[in-house]
């Protein structure tokens, strides 16, 4: 059987996409990734519970075999799924997104939010279906996790919102005549509300006051 471990530079790049406490799980997850023709590309930098991570914009390995994925722990499978939400094939991104969008681990949030600022409508609809209800429910686990992520990454959320508006203007005006009808816009609005709830909770201020 061929050695599937990525080369050391790839390991370093992908390990940087997750908080340090996951290092052992990340190493196990990376062991099932087939070699890629190209290295991970164009990392974006965000905070996850106060810790900086660098997530690749695109990754290029083929998907691991079902047997290889089945041998992983649940956390390792989620790590693999998160990485493949950055895959160059949109169908692969959607397939792996749908496995993690319902999770409330803080390190999953940036992978999901990044997809809100991309152009595949089917992916946006999948996120809206599974994430919008808990985002708009006060005190939900997802609302707290995504609210904290949005609150501690205001520049990233702003850029993502700008991309949403640009993709709507370029590709989706006919399908969604108003920007407010576009799923990406609705998700950004829900994230901003969740961020405000998180900020007021941290500061000990009721959302109804002031």
PDB file of C-alpha atoms in Angstrom:
ATOM      1  CA  UNK A   1       0.000   0.000   0.000  1.00  0.00           C
ATOM      2  CA  UNK A   2       1.334   3.442  -0.921  1.00  0.00           C
ATOM      3  CA  UNK A   3       2.280   5.889   1.790  1.00  0.00           C
ATOM      4  CA  UNK A   4      -0.497   8.486   1.868  1.00  0.00           C
ATOM      5  CA  UNK A   5       1.179  10.924   4.239  1.00  0.00           C
ATOM      6  CA  UNK A   6       1.553  14.399   2.717  1.00  0.00           C
ATOM      7  CA  UNK A   7       5.004  15.892   2.434  1.00  0.00           C
ATOM      8  CA  UNK A   8       6.262  17.840   5.469  1.00  0.00           C
ATOM      9  CA  UNK A   9       5.510  21.279   4.010  1.00  0.00           C
ATOM     10  CA  UNK A  10       1.908  20.259   3.338  1.00  0.00           C
ATOM     11  CA  UNK A  11       1.588  18.877   6.866  1.00  0.00           C
ATOM     12  CA  UNK A  12       2.776  22.187   8.316  1.00  0.00           C
ATOM     13  CA  UNK A  13       0.371  24.179   6.116  1.00  0.00           C
ATOM     14  CA  UNK A  14      -2.659  22.053   6.970  1.00  0.00           C
ATOM     15  CA  UNK A  15      -1.788  21.738  10.651  1.00  0.00           C
ATOM     16  CA  UNK A  16      -1.844  25.549  10.847  1.00  0.00           C
ATOM     17  CA  UNK A  17      -5.548  25.509   9.928  1.00  0.00           C
ATOM     18  CA  UNK A  18      -6.531  24.174  13.360  1.00  0.00           C
ATOM     19  CA  UNK A  19      -5.942  25.150  17.002  1.00  0.00           C
ATOM     20  CA  UNK A  20      -2.888  23.671  18.688  1.00  0.00           C
ATOM     21  CA  UNK A  21      -4.858  21.425  21.048  1.00  0.00           C
ATOM     22  CA  UNK A  22      -5.971  19.401  18.001  1.00  0.00           C
ATOM     23  CA  UNK A  23      -2.439  18.691  16.788  1.00  0.00           C
ATOM     24  CA  UNK A  24      -2.477  14.950  17.503  1.00  0.00           C
ATOM     25  CA  UNK A  25      -5.904  14.562  15.870  1.00  0.00           C
ATOM     26  CA  UNK A  26      -4.796  16.621  12.862  1.00  0.00           C
ATOM     27  CA  UNK A  27      -1.722  14.440  12.392  1.00  0.00           C
ATOM     28  CA  UNK A  28      -3.914  11.349  12.396  1.00  0.00           C
ATOM     29  CA  UNK A  29      -6.341  12.898   9.927  1.00  0.00           C
ATOM     30  CA  UNK A  30      -3.607  13.996   7.539  1.00  0.00           C
ATOM     31  CA  UNK A  31      -2.325  10.440   7.355  1.00  0.00           C
ATOM     32  CA  UNK A  32      -5.240   9.420   5.094  1.00  0.00           C
ATOM     33  CA  UNK A  33      -4.901  12.279   2.594  1.00  0.00           C
ATOM     34  CA  UNK A  34      -3.649  11.178  -0.838  1.00  0.00           C
ATOM     35  CA  UNK A  35      -0.722  13.156  -2.267  1.00  0.00           C
ATOM     36  CA  UNK A  36      -1.817  16.307  -4.098  1.00  0.00           C
ATOM     37  CA  UNK A  37      -0.514  17.633  -7.403  1.00  0.00           C
ATOM     38  CA  UNK A  38      -0.400  21.154  -5.967  1.00  0.00           C
ATOM     39  CA  UNK A  39       0.276  22.453  -2.446  1.00  0.00           C
ATOM     40  CA  UNK A  40      -2.404  24.220  -0.362  1.00  0.00           C
ATOM     41  CA  UNK A  41      -2.879  27.745  -1.681  1.00  0.00           C
ATOM     42  CA  UNK A  42      -3.576  31.285  -0.450  1.00  0.00           C
ATOM     43  CA  UNK A  43      -4.208  30.886   3.285  1.00  0.00           C
ATOM     44  CA  UNK A  44      -6.556  33.276   5.053  1.00  0.00           C
ATOM     45  CA  UNK A  45      -5.966  34.197   8.688  1.00  0.00           C
ATOM     46  CA  UNK A  46      -8.629  34.255  11.410  1.00  0.00           C
ATOM     47  CA  UNK A  47      -8.959  33.719  15.153  1.00  0.00           C
ATOM     48  CA  UNK A  48     -10.588  30.645  16.667  1.00  0.00           C
ATOM     49  CA  UNK A  49     -11.394  31.216  20.340  1.00  0.00           C
ATOM     50  CA  UNK A  50      -8.594  33.770  20.433  1.00  0.00           C
ATOM     51  CA  UNK A  51      -5.995  31.568  18.713  1.00  0.00           C
ATOM     52  CA  UNK A  52      -4.697  32.478  15.227  1.00  0.00           C
ATOM     53  CA  UNK A  53      -5.085  29.899  12.475  1.00  0.00           C
ATOM     54  CA  UNK A  54      -4.216  29.999   8.764  1.00  0.00           C
ATOM     55  CA  UNK A  55      -6.693  28.135   6.562  1.00  0.00           C
ATOM     56  CA  UNK A  56      -5.885  27.397   2.911  1.00  0.00           C
ATOM     57  CA  UNK A  57      -8.247  28.906   0.385  1.00  0.00           C
ATOM     58  CA  UNK A  58      -7.833  25.829  -1.818  1.00  0.00           C
ATOM     59  CA  UNK A  59      -6.551  22.280  -1.406  1.00  0.00           C
ATOM     60  CA  UNK A  60      -6.008  19.775  -4.205  1.00  0.00           C
ATOM     61  CA  UNK A  61      -5.732  16.144  -3.005  1.00  0.00           C
ATOM     62  CA  UNK A  62      -8.223  13.543  -4.146  1.00  0.00           C
ATOM     63  CA  UNK A  63     -10.658  12.406  -1.472  1.00  0.00           C
ATOM     64  CA  UNK A  64      -9.550   9.631   0.886  1.00  0.00           C
ATOM     65  CA  UNK A  65     -11.169   6.254   0.372  1.00  0.00           C
ATOM     66  CA  UNK A  66     -14.323   5.524   2.398  1.00  0.00           C
ATOM     67  CA  UNK A  67     -12.441   2.784   4.263  1.00  0.00           C
ATOM     68  CA  UNK A  68      -9.652   5.196   5.216  1.00  0.00           C
ATOM     69  CA  UNK A  69     -12.159   7.749   6.490  1.00  0.00           C
ATOM     70  CA  UNK A  70     -14.120   5.114   8.406  1.00  0.00           C
ATOM     71  CA  UNK A  71     -10.965   4.187  10.335  1.00  0.00           C
ATOM     72  CA  UNK A  72     -10.630   7.725  11.731  1.00  0.00           C
ATOM     73  CA  UNK A  73     -12.017   9.021  15.012  1.00  0.00           C
ATOM     74  CA  UNK A  74     -15.063  11.338  14.800  1.00  0.00           C
ATOM     75  CA  UNK A  75     -12.861  14.392  15.395  1.00  0.00           C
ATOM     76  CA  UNK A  76     -10.390  13.258  12.731  1.00  0.00           C
ATOM     77  CA  UNK A  77     -13.223  12.752  10.241  1.00  0.00           C
ATOM     78  CA  UNK A  78     -14.487  16.253  10.993  1.00  0.00           C
ATOM     79  CA  UNK A  79     -10.974  17.636  10.427  1.00  0.00           C
ATOM     80  CA  UNK A  80     -10.810  15.884   7.048  1.00  0.00           C
ATOM     81  CA  UNK A  81     -14.263  17.208   6.165  1.00  0.00           C
ATOM     82  CA  UNK A  82     -13.240  20.751   7.102  1.00  0.00           C
ATOM     83  CA  UNK A  83     -10.151  20.561   4.903  1.00  0.00           C
ATOM     84  CA  UNK A  84     -12.169  19.268   1.952  1.00  0.00           C
ATOM     85  CA  UNK A  85     -14.562  22.218   2.216  1.00  0.00           C
ATOM     86  CA  UNK A  86     -11.548  24.030   0.711  1.00  0.00           C
ATOM     87  CA  UNK A  87     -11.255  21.610  -2.229  1.00  0.00           C
ATOM     88  CA  UNK A  88     -10.988  22.965  -5.758  1.00  0.00           C
ATOM     89  CA  UNK A  89     -14.073  20.958  -6.846  1.00  0.00           C
ATOM     90  CA  UNK A  90     -17.319  22.587  -5.717  1.00  0.00           C
ATOM     91  CA  UNK A  91     -19.137  19.259  -5.472  1.00  0.00           C
ATOM     92  CA  UNK A  92     -16.483  17.967  -3.092  1.00  0.00           C
ATOM     93  CA  UNK A  93     -16.765  21.155  -1.032  1.00  0.00           C
ATOM     94  CA  UNK A  94     -20.521  20.748  -0.723  1.00  0.00           C
ATOM     95  CA  UNK A  95     -20.318  17.056   0.151  1.00  0.00           C
ATOM     96  CA  UNK A  96     -17.937  17.685   3.032  1.00  0.00           C
ATOM     97  CA  UNK A  97     -19.674  20.877   4.159  1.00  0.00           C
ATOM     98  CA  UNK A  98     -22.889  18.947   4.707  1.00  0.00           C
ATOM     99  CA  UNK A  99     -21.048  16.666   7.135  1.00  0.00           C
ATOM    100  CA  UNK A 100     -19.803  19.505   9.360  1.00  0.00           C
ATOM    101  CA  UNK A 101     -22.299  22.367   9.070  1.00  0.00           C
ATOM    102  CA  UNK A 102     -24.312  20.951  11.970  1.00  0.00           C
ATOM    103  CA  UNK A 103     -21.299  20.711  14.288  1.00  0.00           C
ATOM    104  CA  UNK A 104     -20.689  23.335  16.953  1.00  0.00           C
ATOM    105  CA  UNK A 105     -16.945  22.950  17.437  1.00  0.00           C
ATOM    106  CA  UNK A 106     -15.407  26.456  17.278  1.00  0.00           C
ATOM    107  CA  UNK A 107     -12.740  25.341  14.793  1.00  0.00           C
ATOM    108  CA  UNK A 108     -15.412  24.302  12.271  1.00  0.00           C
ATOM    109  CA  UNK A 109     -16.913  27.808  12.078  1.00  0.00           C
ATOM    110  CA  UNK A 110     -14.297  29.504   9.842  1.00  0.00           C
ATOM    111  CA  UNK A 111     -14.574  26.764   7.224  1.00  0.00           C
ATOM    112  CA  UNK A 112     -18.347  27.232   7.029  1.00  0.00           C
ATOM    113  CA  UNK A 113     -18.289  31.038   7.102  1.00  0.00           C
ATOM    114  CA  UNK A 114     -15.675  31.154   4.337  1.00  0.00           C
ATOM    115  CA  UNK A 115     -18.095  29.266   2.075  1.00  0.00           C
ATOM    116  CA  UNK A 116     -20.764  31.922   2.636  1.00  0.00           C
ATOM    117  CA  UNK A 117     -18.530  34.329   0.730  1.00  0.00           C
ATOM    118  CA  UNK A 118     -18.137  32.040  -2.277  1.00  0.00           C
ATOM    119  CA  UNK A 119     -20.256  31.685  -5.378  1.00  0.00           C
ATOM    120  CA  UNK A 120     -21.890  28.227  -5.337  1.00  0.00           C
ATOM    121  CA  UNK A 121     -25.593  28.747  -4.695  1.00  0.00           C
ATOM    122  CA  UNK A 122     -26.205  25.112  -3.724  1.00  0.00           C
ATOM    123  CA  UNK A 123     -23.618  25.428  -0.959  1.00  0.00           C
ATOM    124  CA  UNK A 124     -25.222  28.619   0.320  1.00  0.00           C
ATOM    125  CA  UNK A 125     -28.624  26.942   0.389  1.00  0.00           C
ATOM    126  CA  UNK A 126     -27.203  23.999   2.346  1.00  0.00           C
ATOM    127  CA  UNK A 127     -25.675  26.373   4.905  1.00  0.00           C
ATOM    128  CA  UNK A 128     -28.882  28.392   5.120  1.00  0.00           C
ATOM    129  CA  UNK A 129     -30.969  25.252   5.649  1.00  0.00           C
ATOM    130  CA  UNK A 130     -28.854  23.884   8.488  1.00  0.00           C
ATOM    131  CA  UNK A 131     -27.288  26.953  10.097  1.00  0.00           C
ATOM    132  CA  UNK A 132     -29.780  29.815   9.774  1.00  0.00           C
ATOM    133  CA  UNK A 133     -32.357  28.401  12.251  1.00  0.00           C
ATOM    134  CA  UNK A 134     -29.908  27.958  15.164  1.00  0.00           C
ATOM    135  CA  UNK A 135     -28.135  31.221  14.310  1.00  0.00           C
ATOM    136  CA  UNK A 136     -31.372  33.110  14.777  1.00  0.00           C
ATOM    137  CA  UNK A 137     -32.303  31.243  17.983  1.00  0.00           C
ATOM    138  CA  UNK A 138     -31.083  33.038  21.120  1.00  0.00           C
ATOM    139  CA  UNK A 139     -28.784  30.972  23.341  1.00  0.00           C
ATOM    140  CA  UNK A 140     -28.374  28.140  20.834  1.00  0.00           C
ATOM    141  CA  UNK A 141     -24.998  26.383  20.790  1.00  0.00           C
ATOM    142  CA  UNK A 142     -24.427  27.318  17.155  1.00  0.00           C
ATOM    143  CA  UNK A 143     -25.422  30.908  17.837  1.00  0.00           C
ATOM    144  CA  UNK A 144     -22.848  31.171  20.613  1.00  0.00           C
ATOM    145  CA  UNK A 145     -20.048  29.508  18.620  1.00  0.00           C
ATOM    146  CA  UNK A 146     -20.637  31.414  15.401  1.00  0.00           C
ATOM    147  CA  UNK A 147     -21.409  34.616  17.276  1.00  0.00           C
ATOM    148  CA  UNK A 148     -18.056  34.491  19.038  1.00  0.00           C
ATOM    149  CA  UNK A 149     -16.261  33.700  15.783  1.00  0.00           C
ATOM    150  CA  UNK A 150     -17.953  36.618  14.014  1.00  0.00           C
ATOM    151  CA  UNK A 151     -17.331  38.967  16.945  1.00  0.00           C
ATOM    152  CA  UNK A 152     -13.600  38.240  17.120  1.00  0.00           C
ATOM    153  CA  UNK A 153     -13.123  38.406  13.329  1.00  0.00           C
ATOM    154  CA  UNK A 154     -14.924  41.619  12.275  1.00  0.00           C
ATOM    155  CA  UNK A 155     -12.635  42.294   9.297  1.00  0.00           C
ATOM    156  CA  UNK A 156     -13.100  38.755   7.978  1.00  0.00           C
ATOM    157  CA  UNK A 157     -16.874  39.048   8.351  1.00  0.00           C
ATOM    158  CA  UNK A 158     -16.851  42.420   6.564  1.00  0.00           C
ATOM    159  CA  UNK A 159     -14.826  41.053   3.639  1.00  0.00           C
ATOM    160  CA  UNK A 160     -17.102  38.022   3.439  1.00  0.00           C
ATOM    161  CA  UNK A 161     -20.127  40.328   3.329  1.00  0.00           C
ATOM    162  CA  UNK A 162     -18.541  42.313   0.499  1.00  0.00           C
ATOM    163  CA  UNK A 163     -17.949  39.120  -1.467  1.00  0.00           C
ATOM    164  CA  UNK A 164     -21.551  38.082  -0.913  1.00  0.00           C
ATOM    165  CA  UNK A 165     -22.770  41.371  -2.390  1.00  0.00           C
ATOM    166  CA  UNK A 166     -20.369  41.094  -5.334  1.00  0.00           C
ATOM    167  CA  UNK A 167     -21.380  37.532  -6.241  1.00  0.00           C
ATOM    168  CA  UNK A 168     -25.049  38.407  -5.942  1.00  0.00           C
ATOM    169  CA  UNK A 169     -24.539  41.395  -8.258  1.00  0.00           C
ATOM    170  CA  UNK A 170     -22.545  39.376 -10.814  1.00  0.00           C
ATOM    171  CA  UNK A 171     -24.428  36.080 -10.890  1.00  0.00           C
ATOM    172  CA  UNK A 172     -27.704  36.044  -8.974  1.00  0.00           C
ATOM    173  CA  UNK A 173     -29.675  39.228  -9.594  1.00  0.00           C
ATOM    174  CA  UNK A 174     -32.186  37.406 -11.785  1.00  0.00           C
ATOM    175  CA  UNK A 175     -32.732  34.584  -9.313  1.00  0.00           C
ATOM    176  CA  UNK A 176     -32.810  36.929  -6.296  1.00  0.00           C
ATOM    177  CA  UNK A 177     -33.983  40.388  -7.451  1.00  0.00           C
ATOM    178  CA  UNK A 178     -33.191  41.958  -4.057  1.00  0.00           C
ATOM    179  CA  UNK A 179     -29.912  41.476  -2.213  1.00  0.00           C
ATOM    180  CA  UNK A 180     -31.901  40.831   0.958  1.00  0.00           C
ATOM    181  CA  UNK A 181     -33.398  37.724  -0.712  1.00  0.00           C
ATOM    182  CA  UNK A 182     -29.980  36.202  -1.398  1.00  0.00           C
ATOM    183  CA  UNK A 183     -29.086  33.363   1.026  1.00  0.00           C
ATOM    184  CA  UNK A 184     -25.554  34.666   1.550  1.00  0.00           C
ATOM    185  CA  UNK A 185     -26.831  38.075   2.614  1.00  0.00           C
ATOM    186  CA  UNK A 186     -29.321  36.528   5.040  1.00  0.00           C
ATOM    187  CA  UNK A 187     -26.545  34.437   6.592  1.00  0.00           C
ATOM    188  CA  UNK A 188     -24.226  37.425   7.010  1.00  0.00           C
ATOM    189  CA  UNK A 189     -27.068  39.349   8.656  1.00  0.00           C
ATOM    190  CA  UNK A 190     -27.691  36.427  11.029  1.00  0.00           C
ATOM    191  CA  UNK A 191     -23.974  36.231  11.867  1.00  0.00           C
ATOM    192  CA  UNK A 192     -23.919  39.938  12.710  1.00  0.00           C
ATOM    193  CA  UNK A 193     -26.882  39.499  15.040  1.00  0.00           C
ATOM    194  CA  UNK A 194     -25.194  36.501  16.672  1.00  0.00           C
ATOM    195  CA  UNK A 195     -21.987  38.547  17.064  1.00  0.00           C
ATOM    196  CA  UNK A 196     -23.900  41.335  18.798  1.00  0.00           C
ATOM    197  CA  UNK A 197     -25.525  38.824  21.147  1.00  0.00           C
ATOM    198  CA  UNK A 198     -22.107  37.388  21.935  1.00  0.00           C
ATOM    199  CA  UNK A 199     -20.600  40.816  22.578  1.00  0.00           C
ATOM    200  CA  UNK A 200     -23.417  41.916  24.859  1.00  0.00           C
ATOM    201  CA  UNK A 201     -23.235  38.633  26.786  1.00  0.00           C
ATOM    202  CA  UNK A 202     -19.473  39.031  27.285  1.00  0.00           C
ATOM    203  CA  UNK A 203     -19.922  42.632  28.420  1.00  0.00           C
ATOM    204  CA  UNK A 204     -22.796  41.736  30.724  1.00  0.00           C
ATOM    205  CA  UNK A 205     -25.279  43.934  28.861  1.00  0.00           C
ATOM    206  CA  UNK A 206     -28.754  42.749  27.957  1.00  0.00           C
ATOM    207  CA  UNK A 207     -29.527  42.924  24.199  1.00  0.00           C
ATOM    208  CA  UNK A 208     -32.704  44.794  25.165  1.00  0.00           C
ATOM    209  CA  UNK A 209     -30.866  47.539  27.010  1.00  0.00           C
ATOM    210  CA  UNK A 210     -29.274  50.584  25.431  1.00  0.00           C
TER     211      UNK A 210
END
